[in-house]
Short mmCIF file of C-alpha atoms and ligand atoms in Angstrom, two decimals:
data_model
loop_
_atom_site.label_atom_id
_atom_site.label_comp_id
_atom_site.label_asym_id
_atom_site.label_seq_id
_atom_site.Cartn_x
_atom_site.Cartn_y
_atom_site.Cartn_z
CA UNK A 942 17.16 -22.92 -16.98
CA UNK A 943 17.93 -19.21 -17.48
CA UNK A 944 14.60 -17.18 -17.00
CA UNK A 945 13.11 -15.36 -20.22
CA UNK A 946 13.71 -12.00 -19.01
CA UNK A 947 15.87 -10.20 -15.88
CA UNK A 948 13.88 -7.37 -15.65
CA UNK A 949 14.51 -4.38 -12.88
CA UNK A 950 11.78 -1.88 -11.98
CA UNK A 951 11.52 1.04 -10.00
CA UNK A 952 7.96 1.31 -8.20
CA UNK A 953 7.08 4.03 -6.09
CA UNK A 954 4.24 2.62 -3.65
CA UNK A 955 2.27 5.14 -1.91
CA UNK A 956 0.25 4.30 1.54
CA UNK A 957 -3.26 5.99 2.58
CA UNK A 958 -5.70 6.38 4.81
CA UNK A 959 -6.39 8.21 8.21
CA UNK A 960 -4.35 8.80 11.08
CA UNK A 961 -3.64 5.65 13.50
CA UNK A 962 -5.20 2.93 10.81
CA UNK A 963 -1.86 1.10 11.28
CA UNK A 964 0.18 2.35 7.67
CA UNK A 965 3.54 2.62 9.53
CA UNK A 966 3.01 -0.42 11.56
CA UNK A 967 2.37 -2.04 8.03
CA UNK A 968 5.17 -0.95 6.90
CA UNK A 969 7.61 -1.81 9.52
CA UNK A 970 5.95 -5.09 9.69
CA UNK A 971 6.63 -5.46 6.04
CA UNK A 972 10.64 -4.49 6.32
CA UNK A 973 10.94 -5.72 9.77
CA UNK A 974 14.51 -7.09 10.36
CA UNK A 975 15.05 -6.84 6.39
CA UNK A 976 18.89 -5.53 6.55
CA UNK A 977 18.09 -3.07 2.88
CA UNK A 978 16.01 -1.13 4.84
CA UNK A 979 16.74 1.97 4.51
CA UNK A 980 14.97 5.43 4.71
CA UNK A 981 14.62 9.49 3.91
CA UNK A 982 12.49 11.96 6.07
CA UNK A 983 11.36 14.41 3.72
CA UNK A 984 8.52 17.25 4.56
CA UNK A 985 5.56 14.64 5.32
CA UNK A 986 6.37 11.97 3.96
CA UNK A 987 9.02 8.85 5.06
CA UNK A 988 10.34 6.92 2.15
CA UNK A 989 11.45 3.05 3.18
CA UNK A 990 13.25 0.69 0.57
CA UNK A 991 12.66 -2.72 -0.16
CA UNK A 992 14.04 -5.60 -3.19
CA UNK A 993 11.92 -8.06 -3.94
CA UNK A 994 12.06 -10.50 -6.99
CA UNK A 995 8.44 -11.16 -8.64
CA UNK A 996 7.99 -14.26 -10.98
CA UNK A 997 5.78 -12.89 -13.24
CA UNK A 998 2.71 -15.03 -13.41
CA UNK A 999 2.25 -14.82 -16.95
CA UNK A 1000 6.01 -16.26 -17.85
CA UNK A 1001 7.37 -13.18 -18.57
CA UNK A 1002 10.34 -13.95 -16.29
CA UNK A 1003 11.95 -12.63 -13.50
CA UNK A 1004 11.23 -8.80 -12.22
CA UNK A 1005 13.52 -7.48 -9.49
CA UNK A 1006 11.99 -4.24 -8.01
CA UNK A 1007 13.61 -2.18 -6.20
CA UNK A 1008 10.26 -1.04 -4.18
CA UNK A 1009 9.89 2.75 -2.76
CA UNK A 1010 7.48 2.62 -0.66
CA UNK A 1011 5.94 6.08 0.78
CA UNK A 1012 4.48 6.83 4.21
CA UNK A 1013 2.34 10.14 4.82
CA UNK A 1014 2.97 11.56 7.77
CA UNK A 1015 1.06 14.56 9.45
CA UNK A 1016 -2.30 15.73 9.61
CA UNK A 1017 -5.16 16.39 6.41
CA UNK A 1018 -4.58 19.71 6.42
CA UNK A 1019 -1.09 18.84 5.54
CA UNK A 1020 -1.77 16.22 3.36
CA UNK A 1021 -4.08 18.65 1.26
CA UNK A 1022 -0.97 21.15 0.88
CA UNK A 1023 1.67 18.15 0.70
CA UNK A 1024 -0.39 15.61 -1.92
CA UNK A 1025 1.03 16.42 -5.61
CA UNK A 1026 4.49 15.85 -3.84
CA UNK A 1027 3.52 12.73 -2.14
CA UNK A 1028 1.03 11.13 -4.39
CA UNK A 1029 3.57 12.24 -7.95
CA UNK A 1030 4.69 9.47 -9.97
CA UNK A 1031 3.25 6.97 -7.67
CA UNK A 1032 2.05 3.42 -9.30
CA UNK A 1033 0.26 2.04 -6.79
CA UNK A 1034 -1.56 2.53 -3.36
CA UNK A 1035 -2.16 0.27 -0.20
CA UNK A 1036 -5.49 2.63 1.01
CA UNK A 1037 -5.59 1.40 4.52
CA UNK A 1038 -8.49 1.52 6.89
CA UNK A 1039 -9.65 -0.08 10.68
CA UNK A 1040 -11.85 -2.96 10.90
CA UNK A 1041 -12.97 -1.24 14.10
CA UNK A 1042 -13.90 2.13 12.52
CA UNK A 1043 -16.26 2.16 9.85
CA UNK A 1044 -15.89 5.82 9.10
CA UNK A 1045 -11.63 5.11 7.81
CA UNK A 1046 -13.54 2.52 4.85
CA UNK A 1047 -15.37 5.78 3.73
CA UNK A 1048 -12.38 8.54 4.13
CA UNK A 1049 -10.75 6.54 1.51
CA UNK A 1050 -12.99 7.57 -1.09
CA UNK A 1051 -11.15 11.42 -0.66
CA UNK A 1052 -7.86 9.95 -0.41
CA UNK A 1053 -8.70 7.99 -3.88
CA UNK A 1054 -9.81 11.33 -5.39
CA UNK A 1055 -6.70 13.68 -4.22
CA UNK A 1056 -4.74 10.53 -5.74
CA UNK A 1057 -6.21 10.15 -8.92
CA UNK A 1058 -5.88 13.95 -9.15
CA UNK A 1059 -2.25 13.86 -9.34
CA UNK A 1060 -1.54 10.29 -10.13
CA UNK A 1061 -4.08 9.00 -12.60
CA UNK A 1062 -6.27 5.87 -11.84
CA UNK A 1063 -3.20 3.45 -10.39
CA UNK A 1064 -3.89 0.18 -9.40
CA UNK A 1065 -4.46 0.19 -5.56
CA UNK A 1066 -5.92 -2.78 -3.02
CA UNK A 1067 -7.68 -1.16 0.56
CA UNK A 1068 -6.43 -3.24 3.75
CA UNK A 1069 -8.78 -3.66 6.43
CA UNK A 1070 -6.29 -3.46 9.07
CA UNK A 1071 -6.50 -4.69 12.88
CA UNK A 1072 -8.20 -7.97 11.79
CA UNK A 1073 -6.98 -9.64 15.06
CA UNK A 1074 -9.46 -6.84 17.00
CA UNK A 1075 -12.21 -9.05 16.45
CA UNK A 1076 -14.42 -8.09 19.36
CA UNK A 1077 -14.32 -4.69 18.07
CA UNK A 1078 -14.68 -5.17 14.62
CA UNK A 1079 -17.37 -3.47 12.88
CA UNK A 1080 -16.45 -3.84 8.95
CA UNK A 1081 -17.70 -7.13 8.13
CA UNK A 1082 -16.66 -9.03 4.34
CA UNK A 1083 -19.82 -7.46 2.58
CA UNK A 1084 -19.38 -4.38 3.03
CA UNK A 1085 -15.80 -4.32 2.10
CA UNK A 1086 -16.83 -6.02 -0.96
CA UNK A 1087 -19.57 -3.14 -1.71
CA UNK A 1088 -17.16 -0.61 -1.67
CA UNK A 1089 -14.37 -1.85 -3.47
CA UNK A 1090 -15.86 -3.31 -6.19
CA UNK A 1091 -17.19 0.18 -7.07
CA UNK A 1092 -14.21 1.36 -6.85
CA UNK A 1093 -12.60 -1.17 -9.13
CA UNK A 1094 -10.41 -2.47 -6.54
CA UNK A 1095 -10.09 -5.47 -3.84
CA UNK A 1096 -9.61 -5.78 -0.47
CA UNK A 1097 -7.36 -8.45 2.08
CA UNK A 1098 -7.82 -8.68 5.55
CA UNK A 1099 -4.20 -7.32 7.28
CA UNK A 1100 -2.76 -7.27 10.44
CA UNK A 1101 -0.27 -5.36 11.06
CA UNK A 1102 -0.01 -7.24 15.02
CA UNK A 1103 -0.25 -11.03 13.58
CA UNK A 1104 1.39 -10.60 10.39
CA UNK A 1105 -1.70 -11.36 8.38
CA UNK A 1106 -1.51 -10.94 4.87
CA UNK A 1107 1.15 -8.30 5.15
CA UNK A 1108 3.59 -9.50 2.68
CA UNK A 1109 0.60 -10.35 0.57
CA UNK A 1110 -0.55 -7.24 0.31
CA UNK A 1111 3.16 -5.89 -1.21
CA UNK A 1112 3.33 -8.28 -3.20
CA UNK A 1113 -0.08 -8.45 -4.73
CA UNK A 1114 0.40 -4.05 -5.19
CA UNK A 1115 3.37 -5.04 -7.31
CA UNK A 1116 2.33 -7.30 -9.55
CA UNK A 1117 -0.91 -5.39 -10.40
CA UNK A 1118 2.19 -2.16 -11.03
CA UNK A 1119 3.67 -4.29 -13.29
CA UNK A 1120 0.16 -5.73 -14.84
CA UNK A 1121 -0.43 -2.45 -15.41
CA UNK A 1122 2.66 -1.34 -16.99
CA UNK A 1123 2.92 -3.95 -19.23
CA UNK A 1124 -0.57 -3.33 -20.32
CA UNK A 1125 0.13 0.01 -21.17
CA UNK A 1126 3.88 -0.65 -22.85
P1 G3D B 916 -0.81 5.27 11.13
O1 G3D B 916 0.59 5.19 10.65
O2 G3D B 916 -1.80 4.89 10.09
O3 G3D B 916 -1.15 6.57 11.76
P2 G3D B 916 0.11 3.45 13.17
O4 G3D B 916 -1.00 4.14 12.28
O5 G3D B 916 0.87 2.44 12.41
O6 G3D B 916 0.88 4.49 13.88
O7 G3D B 916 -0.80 2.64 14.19
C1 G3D B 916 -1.72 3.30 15.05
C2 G3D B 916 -2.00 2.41 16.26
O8 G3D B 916 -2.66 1.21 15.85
C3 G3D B 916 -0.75 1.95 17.01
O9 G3D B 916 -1.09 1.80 18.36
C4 G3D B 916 -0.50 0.56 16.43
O10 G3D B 916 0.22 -0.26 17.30
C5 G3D B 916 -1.91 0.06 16.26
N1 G3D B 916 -2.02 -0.95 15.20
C6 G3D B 916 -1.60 -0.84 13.93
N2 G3D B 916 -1.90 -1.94 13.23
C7 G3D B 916 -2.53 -2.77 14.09
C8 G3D B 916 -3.09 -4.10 13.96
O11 G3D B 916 -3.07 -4.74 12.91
N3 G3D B 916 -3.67 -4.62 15.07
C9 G3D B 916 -3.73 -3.95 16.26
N4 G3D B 916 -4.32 -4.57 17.29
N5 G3D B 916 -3.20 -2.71 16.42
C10 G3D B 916 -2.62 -2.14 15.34
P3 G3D B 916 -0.51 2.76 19.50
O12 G3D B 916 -1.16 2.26 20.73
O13 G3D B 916 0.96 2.54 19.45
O14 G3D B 916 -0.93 4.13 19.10
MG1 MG B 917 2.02 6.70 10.56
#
């Protein structure tokens, strides 16, 4: 049976969070061996593409998105000059941060500010990244759950060694981009 709709998107994905979290490890864990990867180096930033076909929960049909999905690169002072390039006309953020550093949970709240600055309020999910670190973990469920619910967002546990909820975490982004459009349409 022929789906309802054949839809094609264009998202522009944005990753955040401080340096060494694991957002390019995420990302080449994501694309890994995928043969449309393909990437620009602009000032900052590293743009990777991926396809992916969605079915849309809610029977819409079919979306094929052609994903771009942005990694910062560089230091904060550079991300301060760099952010209305990196951070314009994105729909949605993966805000990373380190199960084994408590202090990359609360950075995000400045990256979510210099985001919303330039992008609006987009839909965005925080990974707690390094979840196979155990030992060393010091962000337990709770916490994660404090912060993110006041910040109108949820969390997954990610690992960017295992595999852990990688895809998920793509995947999940992009249907709460096209939630979100279609909300607003
Ligand atoms: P960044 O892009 O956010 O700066 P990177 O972070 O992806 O460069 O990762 C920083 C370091 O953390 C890397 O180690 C990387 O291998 C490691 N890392 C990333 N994700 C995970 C994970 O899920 N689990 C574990 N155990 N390590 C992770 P190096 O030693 O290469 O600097
Ligand atoms: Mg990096």
């Amino acid at each position: 049976m022929a789906p309802k709709s054949e839809e094609r998107w264009k998202l522009k994905i944005c990753l955040a969070g401080e340096a060494a979290v694991g957002k390019t490890s995420l990302i080449r864990r994501y694309i890994y061996d995928q043969f449309e990867d393909r990437y620009t180096v602009t000032l900052g930033a590293k743009v990777t593409r991926k396809s992916l076909t969605i079915e849309d929960a809610q029977g819409r049909g079919t979306a094929h998105i052609d994903m771009a999905i942005w990694d910062v690169m560089g230091e904060k002072f550079l991300r301060e000059l760099l952010r209305e390039a990196y951070f314009y006309g994105a729909q949605g953020i993966l805000a990373v941060c380190d199960v084994t550093r408590a202090d990359t949970l609360e950075d995000l709240g400045s990256w979510k500010a210099s985001i919303e600055n330039v992008a609006g309020e987009i839909p965005m999910i925080v990974l707690a990244n390094k979840v196979d670190l155990k030992e060393e973990a010091v962000l337990d469920r709770a916490t994660l759950q404090a912060f993110t619910e006041g910040w109108d967002s949820t969390y997954l546990l990610t690992s960017a060694k295992t595999g852990q909820n990688v895809e998920k975490a793509f995947e999940e982004l992009a249907q709460k981009v096209l939630d979100s459009v279609a909300v607003e349409a």
